[in-house]
Amino acid sequence: MYVGPAYGENRILGRWRAYIATGHGGNVGLTKLSFDHIKQYFKYSILDIYKPTTDDQIIIDRENGWKEILQADKLDTMKANGR
């Protein structure tokens, strides 16, 4: 399980494009898997939606809250960008 934010200029669309273009979107855990495996098992869920003007730190704080709620860090099955 991976929980990560989609903020900045391209937000959610940028994240989707990165995953579609590469199969991993820069996610270190996904780079270790074959593209066929990813196509078969990859699932994407949107947990929160924010306005484009929302401060990045608010989004990062909420990401950390979701990680705790979902125990994503304890599962440790995927690491994103060394996080």
PDB file of C-alpha atoms in Angstrom, residues 28-82:
ATOM      1  CA  VAL A  28      10.422   3.159  -5.848  1.00  0.00           C
ATOM      2  CA  GLY A  29       8.321   0.129  -4.860  1.00  0.00           C
ATOM      3  CA  LEU A  30       6.575  -0.015  -8.227  1.00  0.00           C
ATOM      4  CA  THR A  31       9.853   0.195 -10.166  1.00  0.00           C
ATOM      5  CA  LYS A  32      10.676  -3.266  -8.797  1.00  0.00           C
ATOM      6  CA  LEU A  33       7.563  -4.816 -10.376  1.00  0.00           C
ATOM      7  CA  SER A  34       6.917  -5.726 -14.001  1.00  0.00           C
ATOM      8  CA  PHE A  35       4.589  -3.508 -16.010  1.00  0.00           C
ATOM      9  CA  ASP A  36       2.296  -6.512 -16.604  1.00  0.00           C
ATOM     10  CA  HIS A  37       2.030  -7.051 -12.840  1.00  0.00           C
ATOM     11  CA  ILE A  38       1.208  -3.380 -12.339  1.00  0.00           C
ATOM     12  CA  LYS A  39      -1.440  -3.408 -15.099  1.00  0.00           C
ATOM     13  CA  GLN A  40      -3.103  -6.412 -13.489  1.00  0.00           C
ATOM     14  CA  TYR A  41      -3.030  -5.377  -9.830  1.00  0.00           C
ATOM     15  CA  PHE A  42      -2.591  -1.601  -9.576  1.00  0.00           C
ATOM     16  CA  LYS A  43      -5.507   0.207  -7.921  1.00  0.00           C
ATOM     17  CA  TYR A  44      -5.792   3.923  -7.402  1.00  0.00           C
ATOM     18  CA  SER A  45      -8.080   5.565  -4.845  1.00  0.00           C
ATOM     19  CA  ILE A  46      -8.657   9.239  -4.127  1.00  0.00           C
ATOM     20  CA  LEU A  47      -8.879   9.792  -0.377  1.00  0.00           C
ATOM     21  CA  ASP A  48      -9.245  13.597  -0.274  1.00  0.00           C
ATOM     22  CA  ILE A  49      -9.805  16.439  -2.718  1.00  0.00           C
ATOM     23  CA  TYR A  50      -8.469  19.957  -2.158  1.00  0.00           C
ATOM     24  CA  LYS A  51      -8.726  23.269  -3.974  1.00  0.00           C
ATOM     25  CA  PRO A  52      -5.690  24.201  -6.099  1.00  0.00           C
ATOM     26  CA  THR A  53      -5.033  27.065  -3.687  1.00  0.00           C
ATOM     27  CA  THR A  54      -4.660  24.769  -0.663  1.00  0.00           C
ATOM     28  CA  ASP A  55      -1.261  25.093   0.986  1.00  0.00           C
ATOM     29  CA  ASP A  56       0.974  22.088   0.207  1.00  0.00           C
ATOM     30  CA  GLN A  57       1.748  21.568   3.899  1.00  0.00           C
ATOM     31  CA  ILE A  58      -1.944  21.020   4.676  1.00  0.00           C
ATOM     32  CA  ILE A  59      -2.019  18.284   2.039  1.00  0.00           C
ATOM     33  CA  ILE A  60       1.193  16.712   3.350  1.00  0.00           C
ATOM     34  CA  ASP A  61      -0.167  16.750   6.907  1.00  0.00           C
ATOM     35  CA  ARG A  62      -3.347  15.036   5.730  1.00  0.00           C
ATOM     36  CA  GLU A  63      -1.274  12.462   3.822  1.00  0.00           C
ATOM     37  CA  ASN A  64       0.505  11.621   7.079  1.00  0.00           C
ATOM     38  CA  GLY A  65      -2.863  11.288   8.803  1.00  0.00           C
ATOM     39  CA  TRP A  66      -4.068   8.829   6.163  1.00  0.00           C
ATOM     40  CA  LYS A  67      -0.844   6.829   6.491  1.00  0.00           C
ATOM     41  CA  GLU A  68      -1.506   6.477  10.203  1.00  0.00           C
ATOM     42  CA  ILE A  69      -5.190   5.600   9.744  1.00  0.00           C
ATOM     43  CA  LEU A  70      -4.434   3.003   7.062  1.00  0.00           C
ATOM     44  CA  GLN A  71      -1.201   1.881   8.741  1.00  0.00           C
ATOM     45  CA  ALA A  72       0.488   2.292   5.375  1.00  0.00           C
ATOM     46  CA  ASP A  73       3.945   2.793   6.886  1.00  0.00           C
ATOM     47  CA  LYS A  74       3.638  -0.399   8.945  1.00  0.00           C
ATOM     48  CA  LEU A  75       2.764  -2.445   5.872  1.00  0.00           C
ATOM     49  CA  ASP A  76       5.837  -1.013   4.162  1.00  0.00           C
ATOM     50  CA  THR A  77       5.059  -2.743   0.863  1.00  0.00           C
ATOM     51  CA  MET A  78       5.847   0.317  -1.230  1.00  0.00           C
ATOM     52  CA  LYS A  79       8.107   3.294  -0.760  1.00  0.00           C
ATOM     53  CA  ALA A  80       7.645   6.423  -2.819  1.00  0.00           C
ATOM     54  CA  ASN A  81      10.589   8.597  -3.704  1.00  0.00           C
ATOM     55  CA  GLY A  82      12.519   7.444  -0.647  1.00  0.00           C
TER      56      GLY A  82
END
